[in-house]
CSV table of C-alpha atoms in Angstrom, one decimal:
chain,number,residue,atom,x,y,z
A,1,MET,CA,39.1,37.1,43.8
A,2,GLN,CA,38.8,36.2,40.1
A,3,ALA,CA,36.6,38.2,38.6
A,4,GLU,CA,33.6,36.6,36.6
A,5,PRO,CA,33.9,36.5,32.5
A,6,LYS,CA,32.3,39.1,31.4
A,7,LYS,CA,28.9,37.6,29.7
A,8,SER,CA,28.4,37.5,25.9
A,9,GLN,CA,25.1,40.1,24.5
A,10,ALA,CA,23.4,36.9,23.7
A,11,GLU,CA,23.6,35.5,27.5
A,12,GLN,CA,22.6,39.2,28.9
A,13,ARG,CA,19.5,39.0,26.5
A,14,ALA,CA,18.4,35.3,27.6
A,15,VAL,CA,18.8,36.5,31.3
A,16,ALA,CA,16.9,39.8,30.7
A,17,GLU,CA,14.1,38.4,28.6
A,18,PRO,CA,12.6,35.2,30.3
A,19,VAL,CA,11.8,32.4,27.6
A,20,SER,CA,8.0,32.3,27.1
A,21,GLU,CA,6.3,28.8,26.7
A,22,PRO,CA,4.3,28.4,23.6
A,23,VAL,CA,0.5,29.2,23.6
A,24,SER,CA,-1.7,26.8,22.9
A,25,LEU,CA,-4.5,27.4,20.7
A,26,VAL,CA,-6.0,24.1,21.7
A,27,GLY,CA,-10.1,25.2,21.9
A,28,GLU,CA,-10.1,28.2,19.4
A,29,GLU,CA,-12.1,28.2,16.7
A,30,TYR,CA,-11.9,29.9,12.9
A,31,GLU,CA,-14.5,29.7,10.4
A,32,VAL,CA,-12.9,28.4,7.2
A,33,GLU,CA,-12.8,27.2,3.7
A,34,VAL,CA,-12.2,23.5,3.6
A,35,GLY,CA,-9.7,22.7,0.6
A,36,PRO,CA,-8.9,19.3,-0.2
A,37,VAL,CA,-8.4,15.9,1.5
A,38,ALA,CA,-4.9,14.8,3.1
A,39,HIS,CA,-3.4,11.6,3.7
A,40,GLY,CA,-4.7,10.4,7.4
A,41,GLY,CA,-8.3,11.1,7.2
A,42,HIS,CA,-8.8,15.1,7.2
A,43,CYS,CA,-9.2,17.9,5.3
A,44,ILE,CA,-6.6,21.2,4.7
A,45,ALA,CA,-7.6,24.5,5.7
A,46,ARG,CA,-6.2,27.8,6.8
A,47,THR,CA,-6.7,29.8,9.3
A,48,SER,CA,-7.2,33.7,8.5
A,49,GLU,CA,-3.8,34.3,9.6
A,50,GLY,CA,-2.7,31.7,6.8
A,51,GLN,CA,-1.8,28.7,9.6
A,52,VAL,CA,-2.6,25.6,7.7
A,53,LEU,CA,-5.3,23.3,9.8
A,54,PHE,CA,-5.7,19.7,9.8
A,55,VAL,CA,-9.7,19.3,10.2
A,56,ARG,CA,-11.2,16.0,10.8
A,57,HIS,CA,-15.4,15.5,10.3
A,58,THR,CA,-15.4,17.8,7.7
A,59,LEU,CA,-15.3,17.3,3.4
A,60,PRO,CA,-13.8,19.6,0.7
A,61,GLY,CA,-15.5,22.5,-0.2
A,62,GLU,CA,-17.4,23.1,2.8
A,63,ARG,CA,-17.6,26.0,4.9
A,64,VAL,CA,-17.4,25.0,8.9
A,65,VAL,CA,-16.3,25.9,11.9
A,66,ALA,CA,-13.3,24.1,13.2
A,67,ARG,CA,-12.3,24.1,16.9
A,68,VAL,CA,-8.4,23.2,17.6
A,69,THR,CA,-7.6,19.7,19.4
A,70,GLU,CA,-3.9,20.0,19.0
A,71,GLY,CA,-1.4,22.8,18.4
A,72,GLU,CA,0.0,26.1,19.9
A,73,GLU,CA,1.3,29.9,18.1
A,74,GLY,CA,3.8,29.1,15.5
A,75,ALA,CA,3.2,25.5,15.3
A,76,ARG,CA,3.8,24.2,11.3
A,77,PHE,CA,0.4,23.0,11.4
A,78,LEU,CA,-2.9,22.7,13.7
A,79,ARG,CA,-5.5,19.4,14.0
A,80,ALA,CA,-9.0,20.4,14.3
A,81,ASP,CA,-12.3,19.3,14.5
A,82,ALA,CA,-15.1,20.7,12.1
A,83,VAL,CA,-18.1,21.6,15.1
A,84,GLU,CA,-20.1,23.4,13.4
A,85,ILE,CA,-21.4,22.8,9.3
A,86,LEU,CA,-22.2,26.4,7.7
A,87,ASP,CA,-22.1,25.1,4.1
A,88,PRO,CA,-22.7,21.3,3.4
A,89,SER,CA,-20.7,19.0,0.9
A,90,LYS,CA,-23.8,17.5,-1.5
A,91,ASP,CA,-21.5,14.7,-0.5
A,92,ARG,CA,-22.2,14.6,3.0
A,93,ILE,CA,-24.5,12.7,5.1
A,94,GLU,CA,-26.0,12.2,8.8
A,95,ALA,CA,-23.3,9.6,10.4
A,96,PRO,CA,-24.9,6.6,10.9
A,97,CYS,CA,-22.8,5.5,13.9
A,98,PRO,CA,-23.9,7.2,17.0
A,99,PHE,CA,-20.4,7.2,18.3
A,100,ALA,CA,-19.2,8.9,15.7
A,101,GLY,CA,-18.2,13.0,15.4
A,102,PRO,CA,-15.7,15.2,17.1
A,103,GLY,CA,-14.4,14.2,20.3
A,104,ARG,CA,-15.9,10.8,20.5
A,105,CYS,CA,-14.5,7.3,18.8
A,106,GLY,CA,-11.5,7.6,16.6
A,107,GLY,CA,-12.1,4.1,15.0
A,108,CYS,CA,-14.2,5.8,11.7
A,109,ASP,CA,-12.8,8.9,9.5
A,110,TRP,CA,-15.6,9.2,7.1
A,111,GLN,CA,-18.9,8.2,8.4
A,112,HIS,CA,-20.4,11.2,7.5
A,113,ALA,CA,-19.7,10.8,4.0
A,114,LYS,CA,-21.6,9.1,1.1
A,115,PRO,CA,-20.0,5.9,0.4
A,116,GLY,CA,-18.7,6.7,-3.3
A,117,ALA,CA,-17.4,10.0,-1.7
A,118,GLN,CA,-15.5,8.0,0.6
A,119,ARG,CA,-14.0,5.9,-2.3
A,120,ARG,CA,-13.0,9.2,-4.0
A,121,LEU,CA,-11.0,11.3,-1.4
A,122,LYS,CA,-9.3,7.7,-0.9
A,123,GLY,CA,-8.4,7.9,-4.6
A,124,GLU,CA,-7.2,11.4,-4.3
A,125,VAL,CA,-4.9,10.5,-1.8
A,126,VAL,CA,-3.5,7.7,-3.5
A,127,ALA,CA,-3.0,10.2,-6.5
A,128,GLU,CA,-1.4,12.8,-4.5
A,129,GLN,CA,0.7,10.8,-2.4
A,130,LEU,CA,2.2,8.8,-6.2
A,131,GLN,CA,2.4,12.4,-7.5
A,132,ARG,CA,4.2,14.1,-4.6
A,133,LEU,CA,6.7,11.0,-3.5
A,134,ALA,CA,7.4,8.7,-6.8
A,135,GLY,CA,6.6,11.7,-9.4
A,136,LEU,CA,4.1,9.3,-10.8
A,137,THR,CA,0.5,10.2,-12.7
A,138,PRO,CA,-2.4,7.7,-12.5
A,139,GLU,CA,-1.7,6.9,-15.9
A,140,GLU,CA,1.7,6.5,-15.3
A,141,ALA,CA,1.3,4.0,-12.9
A,142,GLY,CA,-1.4,2.1,-14.9
A,143,TRP,CA,-4.3,3.1,-12.9
A,144,ASP,CA,-7.8,4.3,-14.1
A,145,GLY,CA,-8.0,6.1,-10.6
A,146,THR,CA,-10.6,3.7,-9.4
A,147,VAL,CA,-10.7,2.8,-5.6
A,148,MET,CA,-12.8,-0.6,-5.9
A,149,PRO,CA,-15.4,-1.8,-3.0
A,150,ALA,CA,-14.9,-5.4,-1.7
A,151,GLU,CA,-17.6,-7.6,-3.0
A,152,GLY,CA,-21.0,-7.4,-0.6
A,153,ASP,CA,-19.6,-3.6,0.4
A,154,LYS,CA,-21.3,-1.4,-2.2
A,155,LEU,CA,-24.4,-0.1,0.0
A,156,PRO,CA,-26.2,2.8,-0.1
A,157,ALA,CA,-25.9,5.9,1.8
A,158,GLY,CA,-26.7,5.6,5.5
A,159,GLN,CA,-25.8,1.6,5.6
A,160,VAL,CA,-22.3,0.5,6.9
A,161,PRO,CA,-20.5,-2.9,5.7
A,162,SER,CA,-19.7,-5.0,8.8
A,163,TRP,CA,-16.5,-5.7,7.9
A,164,ARG,CA,-14.2,-5.6,10.7
A,165,THR,CA,-13.4,-9.6,11.8
A,166,ARG,CA,-10.8,-8.3,14.4
A,167,VAL,CA,-11.6,-5.6,16.9
A,168,GLN,CA,-9.5,-4.4,19.7
A,169,PHE,CA,-11.9,-2.9,22.8
A,170,ALA,CA,-10.4,-0.5,25.1
A,171,VAL,CA,-11.5,-0.7,29.0
A,172,ASP,CA,-12.0,1.7,30.8
A,173,ALA,CA,-11.7,1.9,35.1
A,174,ASP,CA,-15.0,1.0,35.7
A,175,GLY,CA,-14.6,-2.3,33.4
A,176,ARG,CA,-16.5,-1.1,30.5
A,177,ALA,CA,-15.8,-1.9,26.9
A,178,GLY,CA,-15.1,0.8,24.4
A,179,LEU,CA,-12.9,2.5,21.6
A,180,ARG,CA,-10.3,5.0,22.1
A,181,ARG,CA,-10.6,8.5,21.1
A,182,HIS,CA,-8.9,10.1,18.0
A,183,ARG,CA,-5.3,10.5,19.2
A,184,SER,CA,-5.9,9.8,22.6
A,185,HIS,CA,-5.9,7.1,25.4
A,186,GLU,CA,-9.5,8.2,26.6
A,187,ILE,CA,-12.3,5.8,25.7
A,188,GLU,CA,-15.6,6.1,24.2
A,189,PRO,CA,-17.9,3.4,25.9
A,190,ILE,CA,-20.1,1.8,23.2
A,191,ASP,CA,-22.7,-1.0,23.0
A,192,HIS,CA,-21.8,-1.8,19.5
A,193,CYS,CA,-19.9,-1.3,17.0
A,194,MET,CA,-21.2,-0.8,13.2
A,195,ILE,CA,-18.4,-2.0,11.4
A,196,ALA,CA,-17.5,-5.0,13.6
A,197,ALA,CA,-18.2,-7.9,11.5
A,198,GLU,CA,-21.4,-10.2,12.8
A,199,GLY,CA,-18.5,-13.0,14.0
A,200,VAL,CA,-17.7,-10.4,16.5
A,201,SER,CA,-20.8,-8.8,17.2
A,202,GLU,CA,-22.4,-11.5,18.3
A,203,LEU,CA,-20.1,-12.5,21.2
A,204,GLY,CA,-21.3,-9.3,23.2
A,205,ILE,CA,-17.7,-7.8,24.2
A,206,GLU,CA,-19.5,-4.5,24.5
A,207,ARG,CA,-22.5,-5.7,26.7
A,208,ARG,CA,-20.6,-7.1,29.4
A,209,ASP,CA,-18.0,-6.0,32.4
A,210,TRP,CA,-14.1,-6.4,32.3
A,211,PRO,CA,-13.0,-5.4,35.5
A,212,GLY,CA,-9.2,-5.3,36.2
A,213,MET,CA,-8.6,-5.6,31.8
A,214,ALA,CA,-6.8,-2.8,29.9
A,215,THR,CA,-8.0,-4.5,26.5
A,216,ALA,CA,-10.2,-7.2,25.2
A,217,GLU,CA,-9.5,-7.9,21.1
A,218,ALA,CA,-12.2,-10.2,19.6
A,219,ILE,CA,-11.5,-12.3,16.7
A,220,ALA,CA,-13.7,-13.8,14.5
A,221,ALA,CA,-11.7,-16.0,11.7
A,222,THR,CA,-13.5,-16.0,8.1
A,223,GLY,CA,-14.1,-19.3,6.5
A,224,SER,CA,-14.4,-21.0,10.2
A,225,GLN,CA,-16.3,-20.6,13.5
A,226,ASP,CA,-13.7,-19.8,15.2
A,227,ARG,CA,-13.5,-17.0,17.5
A,228,GLN,CA,-10.9,-15.9,19.9
A,229,VAL,CA,-10.8,-13.3,22.9
A,230,ILE,CA,-7.1,-11.9,23.6
A,231,LEU,CA,-7.4,-10.4,27.1
A,232,THR,CA,-5.1,-7.7,28.5
A,233,PRO,CA,-4.7,-7.3,32.3
A,234,ARG,CA,-3.7,-4.2,34.3
A,235,PRO,CA,-0.8,-4.6,36.2
A,236,GLY,CA,-1.6,-7.2,39.0
A,237,ALA,CA,-5.2,-7.8,38.2
A,238,ARG,CA,-6.7,-11.4,37.9
A,239,LEU,CA,-8.4,-12.8,34.8
A,240,PRO,CA,-11.9,-13.2,34.8
A,241,ILE,CA,-14.3,-15.8,34.2
A,242,VAL,CA,-15.0,-15.4,30.6
A,243,GLU,CA,-18.9,-16.0,30.0
A,244,LEU,CA,-19.8,-14.5,26.2
A,245,ASP,CA,-22.5,-15.5,23.8
A,246,ARG,CA,-20.8,-17.8,21.7
A,247,PRO,CA,-17.7,-20.4,22.0
A,248,VAL,CA,-15.0,-18.8,22.2
A,249,SER,CA,-11.3,-19.4,23.0
A,250,VAL,CA,-9.0,-17.0,25.5
A,251,MET,CA,-6.1,-16.2,25.6
A,252,ARG,CA,-3.7,-13.4,27.6
A,253,VAL,CA,-1.0,-11.1,27.1
A,254,GLY,CA,1.8,-12.0,29.8
A,255,GLU,CA,2.5,-8.9,32.4
A,256,LYS,CA,6.2,-9.3,32.0
A,257,ASP,CA,6.8,-10.6,28.5
A,258,GLY,CA,4.2,-9.2,26.7
A,259,GLY,CA,3.7,-12.8,25.0
A,260,VAL,CA,0.4,-14.0,24.4
A,261,HIS,CA,-0.4,-16.9,26.2
A,262,ARG,CA,-3.5,-19.8,26.2
A,263,VAL,CA,-5.8,-19.9,28.9
A,264,HIS,CA,-8.4,-22.2,27.7
A,265,GLY,CA,-9.3,-23.5,24.1
A,266,ARG,CA,-7.2,-23.5,20.9
A,267,PRO,CA,-4.4,-21.2,20.6
A,268,PHE,CA,-5.1,-20.5,16.9
A,269,VAL,CA,-7.8,-19.5,14.9
A,270,ARG,CA,-8.4,-21.1,11.2
A,271,GLU,CA,-8.5,-18.8,8.3
A,272,ARG,CA,-9.7,-19.4,4.9
A,273,ALA,CA,-8.5,-18.5,1.4
A,274,ASP,CA,-7.4,-19.2,-1.9
A,275,ASP,CA,-9.2,-22.7,-1.4
A,276,ARG,CA,-6.5,-23.3,1.8
A,277,THR,CA,-7.2,-23.2,5.2
A,278,TYR,CA,-4.2,-21.2,7.3
A,279,ARG,CA,-3.7,-21.8,11.0
A,280,VAL,CA,-2.7,-18.1,12.7
A,281,GLY,CA,-1.9,-18.0,16.3
A,282,SER,CA,-1.8,-15.7,19.0
A,283,GLY,CA,-3.3,-13.4,17.6
A,284,GLY,CA,-1.1,-12.6,14.6
A,285,PHE,CA,-1.9,-10.9,11.3
A,286,TRP,CA,-4.3,-12.0,9.2
A,287,GLN,CA,-6.5,-9.0,6.6
A,288,VAL,CA,-9.2,-7.7,8.6
A,289,HIS,CA,-12.2,-7.2,6.4
A,290,PRO,CA,-13.4,-11.0,5.2
A,291,LYS,CA,-12.8,-10.4,1.4
A,292,ALA,CA,-9.4,-8.9,1.6
A,293,ALA,CA,-7.2,-12.6,1.4
A,294,ASP,CA,-8.7,-13.3,-1.6
A,295,THR,CA,-9.2,-10.2,-3.2
A,296,LEU,CA,-5.4,-9.4,-2.6
A,297,VAL,CA,-4.5,-13.3,-3.7
A,298,THR,CA,-5.9,-12.8,-6.9
A,299,ALA,CA,-4.9,-9.3,-7.7
A,300,VAL,CA,-1.4,-10.4,-7.1
A,301,MET,CA,-1.4,-13.8,-9.2
A,302,GLN,CA,-3.3,-11.8,-11.8
A,303,GLY,CA,-0.4,-9.4,-12.1
A,304,LEU,CA,2.4,-11.9,-11.3
A,305,LEU,CA,1.5,-14.5,-13.6
A,306,PRO,CA,3.4,-17.2,-12.3
A,307,ARG,CA,4.5,-20.1,-14.4
A,308,LYS,CA,5.3,-23.7,-13.5
A,309,GLY,CA,8.9,-23.8,-12.5
A,310,ASP,CA,9.5,-20.4,-11.4
A,311,MET,CA,11.5,-19.5,-8.2
A,312,ALA,CA,9.4,-16.8,-6.0
A,313,LEU,CA,10.2,-15.0,-2.8
A,314,ASP,CA,7.4,-13.9,-0.8
A,315,LEU,CA,8.7,-11.3,1.7
A,316,TYR,CA,7.1,-10.3,5.0
A,317,CYS,CA,5.0,-13.2,4.7
A,318,GLY,CA,3.3,-13.6,7.9
A,319,VAL,CA,1.4,-17.2,7.9
A,320,GLY,CA,2.1,-17.9,4.3
A,321,LEU,CA,-0.6,-16.4,2.6
A,322,PHE,CA,0.7,-15.5,-0.7
A,323,ALA,CA,3.6,-18.3,-0.7
A,324,GLY,CA,0.9,-21.1,-0.4
A,325,ALA,CA,-0.6,-19.1,-3.7
A,326,LEU,CA,2.7,-19.0,-5.5
A,327,ALA,CA,3.5,-22.8,-4.0
A,328,ASP,CA,0.3,-23.8,-6.1
A,329,ARG,CA,0.7,-22.3,-9.1
A,330,VAL,CA,4.6,-22.5,-9.6
A,331,GLY,CA,4.7,-26.5,-9.0
A,332,ASP,CA,6.9,-29.2,-8.4
A,333,GLN,CA,9.6,-27.8,-10.1
A,334,GLY,CA,9.1,-24.3,-8.8
A,335,ALA,CA,10.3,-23.1,-5.7
A,336,VAL,CA,9.4,-20.3,-2.8
A,337,LEU,CA,11.3,-18.8,-0.1
A,338,GLY,CA,9.1,-16.7,2.7
A,339,ILE,CA,10.6,-14.3,5.1
A,340,GLU,CA,8.8,-13.3,8.2
A,341,SER,CA,10.4,-11.8,11.5
A,342,GLY,CA,7.5,-13.1,13.8
A,343,LYS,CA,8.6,-16.3,15.4
A,344,ARG,CA,5.0,-17.7,15.8
A,345,ALA,CA,3.8,-16.4,12.2
A,346,VAL,CA,6.9,-18.2,10.9
A,347,GLU,CA,5.9,-21.6,13.1
A,348,ASP,CA,2.6,-21.1,11.9
A,349,ALA,CA,3.7,-20.5,7.9
A,350,ARG,CA,5.5,-24.0,8.2
A,351,HIS,CA,2.8,-25.8,9.2
A,352,ASN,CA,0.3,-24.3,6.5
A,353,LEU,CA,2.6,-25.1,3.9
A,354,ALA,CA,4.2,-27.8,5.1
A,355,ALA,CA,2.8,-30.0,2.5
A,356,PHE,CA,4.9,-28.4,-0.4
A,357,ASP,CA,8.2,-29.8,-0.6
A,358,ARG,CA,9.5,-26.6,-2.2
A,359,VAL,CA,8.7,-24.0,0.2
A,360,ARG,CA,11.0,-23.0,2.9
A,361,ILE,CA,10.0,-20.3,5.8
A,362,GLU,CA,13.1,-18.4,7.1
A,363,GLN,CA,12.6,-16.3,10.0
A,364,GLY,CA,14.2,-12.9,10.6
A,365,LYS,CA,14.0,-9.3,9.3
A,366,VAL,CA,14.3,-8.9,5.4
A,367,GLU,CA,17.3,-6.7,5.2
A,368,SER,CA,19.1,-9.2,7.1
A,369,VAL,CA,17.9,-12.4,5.9
A,370,LEU,CA,17.8,-11.8,2.6
A,371,PRO,CA,21.7,-11.1,1.6
A,372,ARG,CA,22.7,-14.3,3.9
A,373,THR,CA,20.4,-16.8,1.3
A,374,GLY,CA,22.8,-16.1,-1.1
A,375,ILE,CA,20.3,-16.0,-3.7
A,376,ASP,CA,20.8,-13.7,-6.6
A,377,GLU,CA,18.2,-14.1,-9.4
A,378,VAL,CA,14.3,-15.1,-9.0
A,379,ASP,CA,11.5,-15.1,-11.4
A,380,LEU,CA,8.7,-13.4,-9.0
A,381,ILE,CA,8.9,-11.4,-5.6
A,382,VAL,CA,5.9,-10.3,-3.4
A,383,LEU,CA,6.5,-7.8,-0.7
A,384,ASP,CA,3.7,-7.1,1.8
A,385,PRO,CA,5.9,-4.7,4.1
A,386,PRO,CA,4.5,-3.5,7.3
A,387,ARG,CA,2.6,0.3,7.3
A,388,ALA,CA,6.5,1.7,7.1
A,389,GLY,CA,7.2,-0.1,3.6
A,390,ALA,CA,10.0,-1.8,2.7
A,391,GLY,CA,12.7,1.0,2.7
A,392,ARG,CA,15.3,2.1,0.2
A,393,LYS,CA,18.2,-0.6,1.2
A,394,THR,CA,15.7,-3.7,0.7
A,395,VAL,CA,14.3,-2.1,-2.4
A,396,GLN,CA,18.2,-1.6,-3.8
A,397,HIS,CA,18.7,-5.2,-3.2
A,398,LEU,CA,15.7,-6.6,-4.9
A,399,SER,CA,16.3,-4.5,-7.7
A,400,THR,CA,19.5,-6.5,-8.7
A,401,LEU,CA,17.6,-10.0,-8.5
A,402,GLY,CA,16.1,-9.5,-12.0
A,403,ALA,CA,12.9,-10.4,-11.4
A,404,ARG,CA,10.5,-10.5,-14.1
A,405,ARG,CA,7.5,-8.9,-12.2
A,406,ILE,CA,7.3,-8.1,-8.7
A,407,ALA,CA,3.9,-7.4,-6.8
A,408,TYR,CA,3.9,-4.6,-3.6
A,409,VAL,CA,1.0,-4.9,-1.5
A,410,ALA,CA,0.6,-1.9,0.6
A,411,CYS,CA,-1.8,-0.4,3.3
A,412,ASP,CA,0.0,3.0,3.1
A,413,PRO,CA,-0.2,4.9,0.1
A,414,ALA,CA,2.7,7.2,1.2
A,415,ALA,CA,5.1,4.4,1.6
A,416,LEU,CA,4.2,2.4,-1.1
A,417,ALA,CA,5.1,5.7,-3.0
A,418,ARG,CA,8.2,6.4,-1.7
A,419,ASP,CA,9.1,2.6,-2.7
A,420,LEU,CA,8.1,3.0,-6.0
A,421,GLY,CA,10.2,6.0,-6.3
A,422,TYR,CA,13.2,3.6,-5.2
A,423,PHE,CA,12.3,1.1,-7.4
A,424,GLN,CA,12.3,3.4,-10.3
A,425,ASP,CA,15.7,4.3,-9.9
A,426,GLY,CA,16.7,0.6,-9.5
A,427,GLY,CA,15.5,0.1,-13.3
A,428,TYR,CA,11.7,-0.6,-12.5
A,429,ARG,CA,8.4,0.4,-13.6
A,430,VAL,CA,5.0,0.2,-12.3
A,431,ARG,CA,3.0,-1.8,-14.6
A,432,THR,CA,-0.4,-1.8,-12.8
A,433,LEU,CA,-1.8,0.3,-10.0
A,434,ARG,CA,-4.9,-1.4,-8.1
A,435,VAL,CA,-6.3,0.1,-5.2
A,436,PHE,CA,-9.1,-1.6,-2.8
A,437,ASP,CA,-11.4,0.0,-0.2
A,438,LEU,CA,-10.9,-2.9,2.0
A,439,PHE,CA,-11.5,-0.6,5.6
A,440,PRO,CA,-14.7,1.0,4.9
A,441,MET,CA,-15.6,4.2,7.0
A,442,THR,CA,-11.7,4.9,7.6
A,443,ALA,CA,-8.9,6.6,5.7
A,444,HIS,CA,-7.1,3.6,4.8
A,445,VAL,CA,-6.9,1.8,1.9
A,446,GLU,CA,-4.8,-1.6,0.4
A,447,CYS,CA,-2.9,-0.9,-3.2
A,448,VAL,CA,-1.1,-3.8,-5.4
A,449,ALA,CA,1.4,-2.8,-7.4
A,450,ILE,CA,3.2,-4.4,-10.4
A,451,LEU,CA,6.3,-3.8,-11.2
A,452,GLU,CA,8.4,-4.9,-14.2
A,453,PRO,CA,11.8,-4.1,-15.4
A,454,ALA,CA,11.8,-0.4,-17.1
A,455,ALA,CA,13.6,-1.8,-20.4
A,456,LYS,CA,10.7,-4.0,-20.7
A,457,GLY,CA,8.2,-1.3,-21.0
A,458,LEU,CA,10.0,0.7,-24.2
């Protein structure tokens, strides 16, 4: 009989000392001094043992009782909610929304902060990301530190702008519509969303039952009376008869293909921006704030200063918002190439811009399509990438095209800052940066950075 091989000391210890499960700290409470705001809608604090806490529902400088919502002993950080405010900030107000607060709706991050304070906090986040990820001060980025509210959104404390033209309501097992709690699949039933645009609220989604549905998304177009509801049934469920308080077209998400299919009414809504009407089909992307599209087009065009005859790129072009604005300004002697990965968005963009002979829209990922075009020189570039940003490879390619100016539109300051760092490596500098509060009550902002060759700025 063959003898068993001798176990190593490490193997002997593993047998003698069974591995223990990490100890969850969920529910533990700590009295803490709250530090600076961080990217993500929370502030930073530390326990008496030095463990980092990401605390929601608080403000810098407060002393609070923080209850852990996620995390375990030895974790790099814990997530927590401020459940008791011991020493409030002068910027604190009572949250206007009855569904906001610890453990409740996760849609808004700053209901408890004065509107001006919200914008200051967002500015601090943008500045911190620029410094940490791009090595840029606000001055070096051509930014005065201001976060600008959209027209009509500058309201007194306690008043909430109704701005969200697209709201996806979750539906619980009883058919009640609500919104998801923070970092959770749990649903907070509501009877009204304060930040929903009037066109969404008037549909009355929250005031009726949705048996068998998983979600009900409401869309209220800007510049037209188009209203749309997109329903996602639970597996095997039948679509209910939709009777709402206003005329509405109905779409459904297919169980097998995940596509959006027409039930009745138009399969698109008509949006309006820059004196042009845009068709947006199948729940496709359009800026959620009613003033956002015009605000961003103005900022981009003021930064780029297009000239007649320019050759321009519109990357991640969606349904053609910036491509249309560029085409208007570069004229018949200019040309615009748009690239977009979504098939339906490309169909819409081609429809929306059919009047321009010198506009071409290509379908596919930017990093794949752009090299195949053979384009090696352009005058202007607009890029409006998804939240993750454009990435090093795409930025490196864009930096070789000799563009006079580049406009980068970003909804995530961290991704923007990373990509600005790559542009610096490619020989571009930030000429100006503008930051807009197009998502009031939340932690999100929209940024427009204008870049130019670094040698020009010397």
